[in-house]
Coordinates of C-alpha atoms in Angstrom, one line a residue:
Chain A
X8 CA -17.3 3.1 -5.8
X9 CA -17.2 2.8 -2.0
X10 CA -16.7 -0.9 -2.4
X11 CA -13.7 -0.2 -4.7
X12 CA -12.3 2.1 -2.1
X13 CA -12.7 -0.5 0.5
X14 CA -11.1 -3.2 -1.6
X15 CA -8.3 -0.9 -2.6
X16 CA -7.6 -0.3 1.1
X17 CA -7.7 -4.1 1.6
X18 CA -5.2 -4.6 -1.1
X19 CA -3.0 -1.9 0.3
X20 CA -3.1 -3.5 3.6
X21 CA -1.9 -7.1 2.8
X22 CA 1.9 -9.3 1.0
X23 CA 5.0 -10.6 -0.7
X24 CA 7.7 -13.1 -0.5
X25 CA 11.1 -11.9 0.5
X26 CA 14.6 -12.9 0.9
X27 CA 15.5 -15.6 3.4
X28 CA 19.2 -15.0 3.2
X29 CA 20.1 -16.6 6.5
X30 CA 18.2 -19.8 5.8
X31 CA 19.4 -20.2 2.2
X32 CA 21.8 -23.2 1.9
X33 CA 22.2 -23.3 5.7
X34 CA 23.6 -26.5 7.1
X35 CA 21.6 -28.8 4.9
X36 CA 18.3 -28.0 6.8
X37 CA 15.3 -29.6 5.1
X38 CA 13.8 -26.1 4.8
X39 CA 16.6 -25.1 2.5
X40 CA 15.0 -27.4 0.0
X41 CA 12.2 -24.9 -0.3
X42 CA 14.7 -22.2 -1.2
X43 CA 16.7 -24.4 -3.5
X44 CA 15.3 -27.8 -4.5
X45 CA 18.8 -28.7 -5.7
X46 CA 20.4 -28.2 -2.3
X47 CA 22.7 -30.8 -0.9
X48 CA 20.9 -33.0 1.6
X49 CA 22.7 -35.7 3.6
X50 CA 19.7 -36.9 5.6
X51 CA 18.3 -40.4 5.5
X52 CA 14.9 -38.9 6.2
X53 CA 13.2 -36.0 7.9
X54 CA 9.8 -35.2 9.4
X55 CA 8.9 -31.7 10.3
X56 CA 7.0 -31.2 13.5
X57 CA 3.5 -30.4 12.3
X58 CA 2.8 -26.6 12.4
X59 CA 6.3 -26.0 13.9
X60 CA 8.7 -27.0 11.2
X61 CA 8.8 -23.5 9.8
X62 CA 7.3 -20.4 11.1
X63 CA 8.4 -17.5 9.0
X64 CA 7.6 -13.8 9.4
X65 CA 8.9 -11.0 7.4
X66 CA 7.9 -7.3 7.3
X67 CA 9.4 -4.2 6.0
X68 CA 8.6 -0.6 4.9
X69 CA 11.2 1.4 3.0
X70 CA 9.7 4.8 3.8
X71 CA 10.4 5.3 7.5
X72 CA 10.6 3.5 10.8
X73 CA 8.4 3.6 13.9
X74 CA 11.3 5.3 15.7
X75 CA 11.4 8.1 13.1
X76 CA 7.9 9.1 14.2
X77 CA 7.6 8.0 17.8
X78 CA 11.1 8.6 19.2
X79 CA 10.8 10.2 22.7
X80 CA 13.5 12.8 21.9
X81 CA 11.8 16.1 22.6
X82 CA 11.1 16.8 18.9
X83 CA 7.4 17.5 18.3
X84 CA 5.7 14.6 16.5
X85 CA 4.3 16.9 13.8
X86 CA 7.9 17.9 12.9
X87 CA 8.9 14.3 12.8
X88 CA 6.0 13.4 10.5
X89 CA 6.9 16.4 8.3
X90 CA 10.5 15.2 8.1
X91 CA 9.3 11.6 7.2
X92 CA 7.1 13.0 4.5
X93 CA 9.9 15.2 3.1
X94 CA 12.3 12.2 3.1
X95 CA 9.8 9.9 1.4
X96 CA 11.2 8.7 -1.9
X97 CA 9.4 8.9 -5.3
X98 CA 7.7 5.7 -4.2
X99 CA 8.3 3.5 -1.2
X100 CA 7.0 0.0 -0.6
X101 CA 5.7 -2.0 2.3
X102 CA 5.8 -5.8 2.5
X103 CA 4.5 -8.4 4.8
X104 CA 5.1 -12.1 4.4
X105 CA 4.1 -15.0 6.6
X106 CA 4.6 -18.7 6.0
X107 CA 3.5 -21.5 8.2
X108 CA 4.6 -25.0 7.4
X109 CA 1.7 -27.3 8.3
X110 CA 3.3 -30.6 7.2
X111 CA 6.7 -31.5 5.8
X112 CA 8.8 -34.6 5.3
X113 CA 11.3 -36.3 3.1
X114 CA 13.3 -39.4 2.6
X115 CA 16.1 -40.8 0.6
X116 CA 15.1 -43.0 -2.3
X117 CA 17.0 -46.2 -3.1
X118 CA 18.7 -44.4 -6.0
X119 CA 20.1 -41.8 -3.5
X120 CA 17.7 -39.1 -4.7
X121 CA 15.9 -37.2 -2.0
X122 CA 12.1 -36.9 -2.1
X123 CA 10.6 -34.1 0.0
X124 CA 7.1 -33.0 0.3
X125 CA 4.8 -30.9 2.4
X126 CA 2.1 -28.3 2.7
X127 CA 2.4 -24.8 3.8
X128 CA 0.2 -21.7 4.2
X129 CA 1.4 -18.4 3.0
X130 CA 0.1 -14.8 3.2
X131 CA 2.0 -12.2 1.4
X132 CA 1.5 -8.6 0.5
X133 CA 3.3 -5.8 -1.2
X134 CA 2.1 -2.2 -1.8
X135 CA 4.0 0.4 -3.7
X136 CA 3.0 3.9 -2.5
X137 CA 3.9 6.9 -4.7
X138 CA 4.9 10.1 -3.0
X139 CA 2.2 12.0 -4.9
X140 CA -0.5 10.1 -3.0
X141 CA 1.3 11.0 0.3
X142 CA 1.6 14.6 -0.7
X143 CA -2.0 14.9 -1.7
X144 CA -3.1 13.5 1.7
X145 CA -0.5 15.5 3.6
X146 CA -0.6 18.9 1.9
X147 CA -3.8 19.0 -0.1
X148 CA -4.2 20.2 -3.6
X149 CA -3.7 24.0 -3.3
X150 CA -0.7 24.2 -5.6
X151 CA -1.9 25.2 -9.1
X152 CA -0.9 22.7 -11.8
X153 CA 0.7 20.4 -9.4
X154 CA -0.1 16.9 -10.8
X155 CA -0.7 14.1 -8.4
X156 CA -0.2 10.9 -10.2
X157 CA -1.2 7.3 -9.4
X158 CA 1.2 5.9 -11.9
X159 CA 3.4 4.1 -9.4
X160 CA 0.5 3.0 -7.2
X161 CA 0.4 -0.8 -7.3
X162 CA -0.2 -3.6 -4.9
X163 CA -0.8 -7.3 -4.6
X164 CA -2.1 -9.6 -1.8
X165 CA -2.4 -13.3 -1.7
X166 CA -3.5 -15.8 0.9
X167 CA -2.9 -19.4 -0.2
X168 CA -2.1 -23.0 0.7
X169 CA 0.7 -24.7 -1.2
X170 CA 1.0 -28.5 -1.6
X171 CA 4.5 -29.4 -2.9
X172 CA 6.6 -32.4 -3.7
X173 CA 10.2 -32.2 -4.8
X174 CA 13.1 -34.4 -5.9
X175 CA 16.8 -33.7 -5.4
X176 CA 19.1 -35.8 -7.5
X177 CA 22.8 -36.1 -7.6
X178 CA 23.8 -36.4 -11.2
X179 CA 27.5 -36.8 -10.7
X180 CA 30.2 -35.7 -8.3
X181 CA 29.9 -32.1 -9.5
X182 CA 26.2 -31.6 -10.1
X183 CA 23.1 -31.9 -8.0
X184 CA 19.8 -30.7 -9.4
X185 CA 16.3 -30.5 -8.0
X186 CA 12.8 -29.6 -8.9
X187 CA 9.7 -29.0 -6.9
X188 CA 6.1 -29.1 -8.2
X189 CA 3.5 -27.0 -6.4
X190 CA -0.2 -26.9 -6.3
X191 CA -1.5 -23.5 -5.1
X192 CA -4.9 -23.2 -3.5
X193 CA -5.8 -19.5 -3.2
X194 CA -8.1 -18.2 -0.5
X195 CA -7.9 -14.7 -1.7
X196 CA -6.1 -12.7 -4.3
X197 CA -6.1 -9.0 -5.1
X198 CA -3.9 -7.0 -7.3
X199 CA -3.7 -3.6 -8.8
X200 CA -1.0 -2.6 -11.2
X201 CA -0.2 -0.5 -14.4
X202 CA -2.3 2.3 -13.1
X203 CA -2.2 5.8 -14.5
X204 CA -3.9 9.1 -14.0
X205 CA -3.4 12.6 -12.8
X206 CA -5.4 14.8 -10.5
X207 CA -4.7 18.5 -10.6
X208 CA -6.1 22.0 -10.3
X209 CA -5.7 24.7 -13.0
X210 CA -6.8 28.3 -13.3
X211 CA -10.2 28.3 -15.0
X212 CA -11.9 30.3 -17.7
X213 CA -15.5 30.3 -16.6
X214 CA -14.6 29.9 -12.9
X215 CA -11.6 30.5 -10.7
X216 CA -10.4 26.9 -10.9
X217 CA -10.8 24.0 -13.3
X218 CA -10.3 20.6 -11.7
X219 CA -9.0 17.7 -13.8
X220 CA -8.8 14.0 -13.7
X221 CA -6.6 13.1 -16.7
X222 CA -6.0 9.7 -18.3
X223 CA -7.4 7.8 -15.4
X224 CA -6.9 4.0 -15.8
X225 CA -7.1 2.1 -12.5
X226 CA -7.8 -1.6 -12.3
X227 CA -8.3 -3.9 -9.4
X228 CA -8.6 -7.6 -9.7
X229 CA -10.0 -9.7 -6.8
X230 CA -10.9 -13.3 -6.1
X231 CA -12.2 -14.7 -2.9
X232 CA -12.6 -11.2 -1.5
X233 CA -16.1 -10.2 -2.7
X234 CA -18.2 -13.2 -1.7
X235 CA -21.3 -14.3 -3.4
X236 CA -24.6 -14.8 -1.6
X237 CA -23.9 -18.4 -0.8
X238 CA -20.5 -17.8 0.8
X239 CA -19.6 -16.2 4.1
X240 CA -16.2 -15.9 5.6
X241 CA -16.4 -18.8 8.1
X242 CA -13.5 -21.0 9.3
X243 CA -14.9 -23.9 7.1
X244 CA -14.9 -21.6 4.1
X245 CA -11.3 -20.5 4.6
X246 CA -10.3 -24.2 5.4
X247 CA -12.0 -25.4 2.2
X248 CA -10.3 -22.8 0.1
X249 CA -6.9 -23.6 1.6
X250 CA -7.5 -27.3 0.9
X251 CA -8.0 -27.0 -2.9
X252 CA -11.6 -25.6 -2.7
X253 CA -10.2 -22.2 -3.7
X254 CA -8.8 -20.9 -7.0
X255 CA -6.1 -23.4 -8.1
X256 CA -2.7 -22.9 -9.7
X257 CA 0.5 -24.7 -10.6
X258 CA 4.1 -23.8 -10.0
X259 CA 7.5 -25.2 -10.1
X260 CA 10.8 -24.5 -8.3
X261 CA 14.1 -25.4 -10.0
X262 CA 17.6 -25.5 -8.4
X263 CA 21.1 -26.8 -8.6
X264 CA 24.3 -27.2 -6.7
X265 CA 27.5 -27.2 -8.7
X266 CA 30.8 -28.3 -7.1
X267 CA 33.0 -25.9 -9.1
X268 CA 36.2 -27.0 -7.4
X269 CA 36.8 -29.0 -4.3
X270 CA 36.2 -26.0 -2.0
X271 CA 34.2 -23.8 -4.4
X272 CA 30.4 -24.3 -4.8
X273 CA 27.9 -22.5 -6.9
X274 CA 24.2 -22.8 -6.2
X275 CA 21.1 -21.3 -7.7
X276 CA 17.4 -21.6 -7.8
X277 CA 14.3 -20.1 -9.4
X278 CA 11.2 -20.3 -7.2
X279 CA 7.4 -20.0 -7.8
X280 CA 7.5 -20.1 -11.5
X281 CA 3.8 -20.5 -11.7
X282 CA 0.3 -19.1 -11.8
X283 CA -3.0 -19.2 -10.1
X284 CA -6.2 -19.4 -12.2
X285 CA -8.6 -17.3 -10.2
X286 CA -12.1 -18.7 -10.5
X287 CA -13.7 -18.3 -7.1
X288 CA -15.8 -15.2 -6.3
X289 CA -14.0 -13.2 -8.9
X290 CA -14.8 -9.5 -9.2
X291 CA -12.6 -7.0 -10.9
X292 CA -13.0 -3.3 -11.6
X293 CA -11.7 -1.0 -14.1
X294 CA -12.0 2.8 -13.8
X295 CA -11.1 4.7 -16.9
X296 CA -11.6 8.2 -18.4
X297 CA -11.0 11.9 -18.3
X298 CA -13.0 14.4 -16.4
X299 CA -12.8 18.1 -15.8
X300 CA -15.1 20.5 -14.0
X301 CA -15.2 24.2 -13.6
X302 CA -18.0 24.1 -11.1
X303 CA -21.8 24.5 -11.4
X304 CA -23.1 27.2 -13.7
X305 CA -26.2 28.7 -12.2
X306 CA -28.8 29.9 -14.7
X307 CA -31.3 31.5 -12.4
X308 CA -34.3 30.3 -14.4
X309 CA -37.2 29.8 -12.0
X310 CA -39.4 28.4 -14.8
X311 CA -36.9 25.6 -15.5
X312 CA -35.2 24.6 -12.3
X313 CA -31.9 22.7 -12.9
X314 CA -30.7 19.6 -11.2
X315 CA -27.2 20.8 -11.0
X316 CA -25.8 18.1 -8.7
X317 CA -27.4 15.3 -10.6
X318 CA -26.1 16.7 -13.9
X319 CA -22.5 16.9 -12.6
X320 CA -22.7 13.4 -11.2
X321 CA -24.1 12.2 -14.5
X322 CA -21.3 13.9 -16.4
X323 CA -18.8 12.2 -14.1
X324 CA -20.4 8.8 -14.6
X325 CA -20.3 9.3 -18.4
X326 CA -16.7 10.5 -18.5
X327 CA -15.2 8.2 -15.8
X328 CA -16.4 4.7 -16.7
X329 CA -16.5 2.1 -14.0
X330 CA -16.6 -1.5 -15.3
X331 CA -17.2 -4.4 -13.0
X332 CA -16.0 -7.6 -14.5
X333 CA -16.6 -11.1 -13.3
X334 CA -14.3 -13.0 -15.7
X335 CA -11.8 -15.5 -14.3
X336 CA -8.2 -14.3 -14.5
X337 CA -4.7 -15.6 -14.1
X338 CA -2.4 -14.2 -11.5
X339 CA 1.3 -14.9 -11.6
X340 CA 3.3 -15.7 -8.5
X341 CA 6.2 -13.4 -7.8
X342 CA 9.2 -15.2 -9.0
X343 CA 12.2 -15.4 -6.8
X344 CA 15.8 -16.0 -7.9
X345 CA 18.6 -17.1 -5.6
X346 CA 22.2 -17.6 -6.4
X347 CA 25.3 -18.1 -4.3
X348 CA 29.0 -18.8 -4.6
X349 CA 30.9 -20.1 -1.6
X350 CA 34.3 -21.2 -0.5
X351 CA 34.8 -23.8 2.2
X352 CA 37.9 -24.2 4.3
X353 CA 39.1 -25.5 7.6
X354 CA 39.2 -29.2 8.3
X355 CA 37.8 -30.9 11.3
X356 CA 40.1 -33.1 13.3
X357 CA 39.6 -35.3 16.3
X358 CA 41.7 -35.1 19.4
X359 CA 44.3 -37.4 17.9
X360 CA 44.5 -35.1 14.9
X361 CA 42.8 -37.5 12.6
X362 CA 40.6 -36.0 9.8
X363 CA 37.0 -36.5 10.8
X364 CA 35.3 -36.1 7.5
X365 CA 37.2 -35.8 4.2
X366 CA 34.3 -34.2 2.5
X367 CA 33.4 -31.5 4.9
X368 CA 34.8 -28.2 6.1
X369 CA 34.2 -26.2 9.2
X370 CA 33.9 -22.8 7.5
X371 CA 32.2 -21.5 4.5
X372 CA 32.2 -17.9 3.2
X373 CA 30.5 -16.6 0.2
X374 CA 28.2 -14.2 -1.5
X375 CA 24.5 -14.7 -2.2
X376 CA 22.1 -12.8 -4.5
X377 CA 18.4 -12.7 -4.2
X378 CA 16.0 -11.1 -6.6
X379 CA 12.3 -11.1 -6.8
X380 CA 10.4 -9.8 -9.8
X381 CA 6.8 -9.5 -10.6
X382 CA 4.4 -7.1 -12.3
X383 CA 4.0 -5.1 -9.1
X384 CA 7.5 -4.7 -7.9
X385 CA 11.0 -6.1 -8.3
X386 CA 14.0 -5.8 -6.2
X387 CA 17.4 -7.3 -5.6
X388 CA 19.5 -8.0 -2.5
X389 CA 23.1 -9.0 -2.0
X390 CA 24.4 -11.0 1.0
X391 CA 27.9 -11.8 2.3
X392 CA 27.9 -14.7 4.6
X393 CA 30.1 -16.8 6.9
X394 CA 28.9 -20.2 8.0
X395 CA 30.7 -22.1 10.8
X396 CA 30.2 -25.6 12.0
X397 CA 30.8 -25.4 15.7
X398 CA 30.5 -29.1 16.1
X399 CA 28.7 -31.9 14.4
X400 CA 25.6 -30.8 16.2
X401 CA 25.7 -27.0 16.0
X402 CA 26.1 -24.7 13.1
X403 CA 25.9 -21.0 12.8
X404 CA 25.7 -18.5 10.0
X405 CA 26.3 -14.8 9.9
X406 CA 25.1 -12.7 7.0
X407 CA 25.5 -9.1 5.9
X408 CA 22.9 -8.0 3.5
X409 CA 22.3 -4.9 1.4
X410 CA 18.7 -4.6 0.3
X411 CA 16.2 -1.8 -0.4
X412 CA 15.5 -1.6 3.4
X413 CA 19.0 -1.2 4.6
X414 CA 22.7 -1.1 3.6
X415 CA 23.6 -2.9 6.8
X416 CA 21.4 -5.7 7.6
X417 CA 23.2 -8.2 9.8
X418 CA 21.6 -11.6 10.2
X419 CA 22.4 -14.7 12.1
X420 CA 21.3 -18.3 12.1
X421 CA 21.7 -21.2 14.6
X422 CA 21.0 -24.8 13.9
X423 CA 21.2 -27.4 16.6
X424 CA 20.8 -31.2 16.4
X425 CA 19.8 -32.7 19.7
X426 CA 19.5 -36.4 19.0
X427 CA 17.1 -36.7 16.1
X428 CA 15.5 -33.4 16.9
X429 CA 16.8 -30.4 14.9
X430 CA 15.9 -26.9 15.8
X431 CA 16.9 -23.8 14.0
X432 CA 16.5 -20.0 14.3
X433 CA 17.3 -17.4 11.7
X434 CA 16.9 -13.7 12.3
X435 CA 18.1 -10.5 10.6
X436 CA 18.5 -6.9 11.3
X437 CA 20.6 -7.6 14.4
X438 CA 22.1 -4.2 14.3
X439 CA 18.7 -2.9 15.1
X440 CA 18.1 -5.2 18.0
X441 CA 19.3 -2.4 20.3
X442 CA 16.4 -0.4 18.9
X443 CA 13.8 -2.5 17.2
X444 CA 11.6 0.5 16.5
X445 CA 14.3 2.0 14.3
X446 CA 14.3 -1.0 12.0
X447 CA 12.7 -0.7 8.6
X448 CA 12.4 -4.4 8.2
X449 CA 12.7 -7.6 10.2
X450 CA 12.4 -11.3 9.6
X451 CA 12.5 -14.4 11.6
X452 CA 12.4 -18.1 10.7
X453 CA 12.3 -20.9 13.2
X454 CA 11.3 -24.5 13.4
X455 CA 11.7 -28.0 14.6
X456 CA 12.4 -31.1 12.6
X457 CA 13.1 -34.7 13.2
X458 CA 16.2 -35.4 11.1
X459 CA 17.8 -38.8 10.8
X460 CA 21.2 -38.8 9.2
X461 CA 23.1 -41.8 7.8
X462 CA 25.2 -43.6 10.2
X463 CA 28.9 -43.0 9.5
Chain B
X229 CA 35.1 -25.8 22.6
X230 CA 36.9 -22.6 21.8
X231 CA 35.4 -22.8 18.3
X232 CA 32.0 -22.0 19.9
X233 CA 33.1 -18.9 21.6
X234 CA 33.1 -16.1 19.1
X235 CA 29.8 -16.9 17.3
X236 CA 28.0 -17.8 20.5
X237 CA 29.2 -14.7 22.3
X238 CA 28.1 -12.7 19.3
X239 CA 24.7 -14.2 19.2
X240 CA 24.1 -14.0 22.9
X241 CA 25.3 -10.4 23.0
X242 CA 23.0 -9.6 20.2
X243 CA 20.0 -11.3 21.7
X244 CA 20.6 -10.1 25.3
X245 CA 21.2 -6.6 24.0
X246 CA 17.9 -6.7 22.2
X247 CA 15.9 -3.8 23.5
X248 CA 14.3 -0.7 22.3
X249 CA 15.2 3.0 22.7
X250 CA 12.6 5.2 24.3
X251 CA 9.6 5.7 22.2
X252 CA 6.3 7.3 23.2
X253 CA 3.3 6.1 21.2
X254 CA 1.1 8.4 23.1
X255 CA 2.5 11.2 21.0
X256 CA 0.0 10.2 18.4
X257 CA -2.5 12.1 20.5
X258 CA -0.6 15.3 19.6
X259 CA -0.3 14.5 15.9
X260 CA -2.0 17.0 13.6
X261 CA -1.9 16.8 9.9
X262 CA -3.2 19.9 8.3
X263 CA -4.2 19.6 4.7
X264 CA -6.4 21.9 2.6
X265 CA -8.2 21.2 -0.5
X266 CA -9.6 23.6 -3.1
X267 CA -12.9 22.7 -4.7
X268 CA -14.3 24.7 -7.6
X269 CA -17.9 26.0 -6.9
X270 CA -20.6 27.9 -8.6
X271 CA -20.3 30.5 -11.3
X272 CA -22.7 32.6 -13.3
X273 CA -22.9 35.3 -15.9
X274 CA -26.2 37.2 -15.6
X275 CA -27.4 39.7 -18.2
X276 CA -30.0 42.4 -17.7
X277 CA -32.9 40.3 -19.0
X278 CA -32.5 38.0 -16.0
X279 CA -33.9 40.9 -13.9
X280 CA -37.0 41.4 -16.1
X281 CA -40.3 39.5 -15.9
X282 CA -42.5 38.2 -18.8
X283 CA -43.8 41.7 -19.5
X284 CA -40.3 43.3 -19.2
X285 CA -41.0 44.8 -15.8
X286 CA -37.8 45.0 -13.6
X287 CA -37.6 42.4 -10.9
X288 CA -35.5 43.3 -7.8
X289 CA -34.4 39.8 -7.2
X290 CA -33.8 36.4 -8.7
X291 CA -32.7 33.1 -7.1
X292 CA -31.5 29.6 -7.8
X293 CA -31.0 26.5 -5.7
X294 CA -28.7 23.5 -5.7
X295 CA -29.9 20.3 -4.1
X296 CA -26.9 18.5 -2.8
X297 CA -26.2 16.2 0.2
X298 CA -22.7 16.5 1.6
X299 CA -21.3 13.2 2.9
X300 CA -20.5 13.4 6.6
X301 CA -17.4 11.2 6.5
X302 CA -15.1 14.1 6.5
X303 CA -16.9 16.2 9.1
X304 CA -14.8 15.3 12.2
X305 CA -11.7 16.5 10.4
X306 CA -13.0 19.7 8.8
X307 CA -11.9 22.7 10.8
X308 CA -12.5 25.7 8.6
X309 CA -14.2 26.5 5.3
X310 CA -13.2 29.5 3.3
X311 CA -15.1 30.7 0.3
X312 CA -13.5 32.9 -2.3
X313 CA -15.8 35.0 -4.5
X314 CA -14.7 37.0 -7.4
X315 CA -17.2 39.3 -9.0
X316 CA -17.3 41.7 -12.0
X317 CA -20.3 44.0 -12.3
X318 CA -20.8 46.2 -15.3
X319 CA -24.3 47.1 -14.2
X320 CA -24.7 50.6 -12.8
X321 CA -26.6 48.9 -10.0
X322 CA -25.7 47.4 -6.7
X323 CA -26.3 43.7 -6.0
X324 CA -26.6 41.9 -2.7
X325 CA -26.1 38.1 -2.8
X326 CA -27.2 35.9 0.0
X327 CA -26.2 32.2 0.2
X328 CA -28.7 30.4 2.4
X329 CA -28.5 26.7 3.6
X330 CA -31.8 24.8 3.8
X331 CA -32.6 21.6 5.6
X332 CA -34.6 18.7 4.0
X333 CA -37.9 20.6 4.8
X334 CA -36.5 23.5 2.9
X335 CA -36.3 25.6 6.1
X336 CA -33.4 28.0 6.2
X337 CA -30.8 26.9 8.8
X338 CA -27.8 29.0 8.0
X339 CA -26.7 32.0 6.0
X340 CA -23.3 32.9 4.8
X341 CA -22.2 36.0 6.7
X342 CA -21.7 38.7 5.6
X343 CA -24.0 39.2 2.6
X344 CA -22.0 39.6 -0.5
X345 CA -22.3 43.2 -1.6
X346 CA -21.4 44.1 -5.1
X347 CA -21.0 47.7 -6.0
X348 CA -22.0 49.2 -9.3
X349 CA -19.3 48.9 -12.1
X350 CA -16.9 47.1 -9.8
X351 CA -14.6 44.1 -9.7
X352 CA -13.9 42.6 -6.3
X353 CA -12.6 39.5 -4.5
X354 CA -14.1 38.6 -1.2
X355 CA -13.4 35.9 1.3
X356 CA -16.1 34.4 3.6
X357 CA -15.2 32.0 6.3
X358 CA -17.5 29.5 8.0
X359 CA -16.0 29.1 11.5
X360 CA -15.6 25.6 13.0
X361 CA -18.6 26.2 15.3
X362 CA -20.9 26.5 12.2
X363 CA -19.5 23.8 10.1
X364 CA -22.2 21.4 11.2
X365 CA -24.7 23.4 9.1
X366 CA -22.9 22.4 5.9
X367 CA -23.6 18.8 6.6
X368 CA -27.1 19.4 7.8
X369 CA -28.0 21.3 4.7
X370 CA -29.8 19.6 1.8
X371 CA -30.3 22.7 -0.4
X372 CA -28.1 25.7 -1.0
X373 CA -30.0 28.8 -2.2
X374 CA -28.5 31.8 -4.0
X375 CA -30.6 34.9 -3.7
X376 CA -29.6 38.0 -5.7
X377 CA -31.1 41.2 -4.8
X378 CA -30.9 44.3 -7.0
X379 CA -32.1 47.3 -4.9
X380 CA -34.1 49.9 -6.8
X381 CA -32.2 52.9 -8.2
X382 CA -32.5 56.0 -6.1
X383 CA -33.6 58.0 -9.2
X384 CA -36.3 55.5 -10.0
X385 CA -34.7 54.4 -13.3
X386 CA -35.3 50.8 -14.3
X387 CA -33.8 48.2 -16.7
X388 CA -35.2 48.1 -20.2
X389 CA -33.6 44.8 -21.3
X390 CA -31.5 46.5 -24.1
X391 CA -28.6 47.0 -21.8
X392 CA -25.4 45.0 -22.3
X393 CA -24.6 44.9 -18.6
X394 CA -23.2 41.7 -17.0
X395 CA -22.9 40.4 -13.5
X396 CA -20.2 37.7 -13.4
X397 CA -19.4 35.7 -10.3
X398 CA -16.8 33.0 -9.8
X399 CA -16.3 31.0 -6.7
X400 CA -14.3 28.3 -5.0
X401 CA -14.0 26.9 -1.5
X402 CA -10.9 25.9 0.4
X403 CA -11.6 23.1 3.0
X404 CA -9.1 23.0 5.9
X405 CA -8.8 19.6 7.4
X406 CA -6.9 18.5 10.5
X407 CA -6.4 14.8 10.5
X408 CA -6.1 14.2 14.2
X409 CA -5.5 10.8 15.8
X410 CA -4.7 9.1 12.5

């Protein structure tokens, strides 16, 4: 049982993939191909600087911010904690996502399709925390018949390596489509979902109170967490699991770019449509049953001493069944959907007022949608954006996003080409830069690529 | 070049302005989360024959014991322990109940104070508190003994075993935790 509690804690302490609204469809960066394999790419070829081509960090908690608790404003911390607990929704969620591109590259094929490939490492986590669990911890169980439910308690964690190869093909003047195949190599996976059960206190008959655990059904699947006797967590073990020695899976990304009209473009993608077949160090648990206790009934029979404690433990073990399962299982990747519509305007002229490029515009405005859905949690985000080419070498993008963390998430991106070297930076929650601690979420992506464009 | 101005100024302003308002993480030392949990405890329903021996002679006391080891994980957060005892006594006799904690060698180390006194033909609710200074004994105890004493009647009368008297006891405990330095 203690092992389950530890593993549960582990699950509730790890991540999940999120919105990269600034990077999506930004300036033809190679990394946009990971968000939409059907993106327009005008490069001849690109090579990501190993380990530096994309460093992405995202974290968020919908419940409260660090500033809500630790603001140095004269209000006692215990009052601030109470306020945070009172404002806690029916369930809130916490996410952490980290991606590190180890290798990436791509080149244009003779038929003008673009082949891109690479390998990245990803750690993601999401935990959904019901208020009942917070209340039980914060207040205790002294309210008679108050039911503390674990129905909304769910979480998933995954640490994996992803090898991918994608092809972007222009079908005609209006359509460009792309697909990316992925091989996942999971180092660890843990998930708990579809849980149920109530804990509560009632007035008793034989005793003052009767304590109940009703309809408990809690399951926790793990792979790569509980190691067998042969394995220890060593750098070589983790490396081996990243490099296809772990549980393996397959996935696919699909995307398109559609030139609706000359200045109107619609794009869309579906990412991580795939699964991992968890086979390495698999251990799963299921806890199920009903239990109620009114206490220990003393019989005062010196000739027949009772083992009261053992009996109640035995009753508990009979009524609440713990199954430990070592069967392989399939876990699905959280699927991400992106969609955008944009309008481009503003021509670029040289000093003699000649049109520089008939196919390109300086400005782009539009609206993007992001949605992720999975068994643990789904959410949707909407983004208005403005992208501006400051020159042939420098582009910027500003975004305004409404998501579960904030109704005013302002983001910005900058992409610069210095010779063949491209560098980009995308950050969000700029409005909270004046007080980072007050932010409920933050994300940053940055990287360096060698990008070689066609000569005009 | 003028095209650069607005977005660059915005970006620079945002980045340069990046800072934090005053926060004090040392406040965590003052954080106290008080939570209390009720746990159902022992109960019994004793009839007159429990106070008679094999040859129907009245015994003035009876006892029982629970062997239980309490996990020490919660000890550093536990501040107060409050027992609630509800009794109903239809005997025309007084009862004294002592709850005694024993260590692993079955040596008494602590006794709930005061003794639970149950008057003849009475119903009562009592509260007994274990102060923080004595909480350590709960975790040291391996056995919890319940001794019930029925003092002899002043007039010398004794139980025959045919009486329909009952001594009923119900109990619970409220554990008061203070999660400091979470």
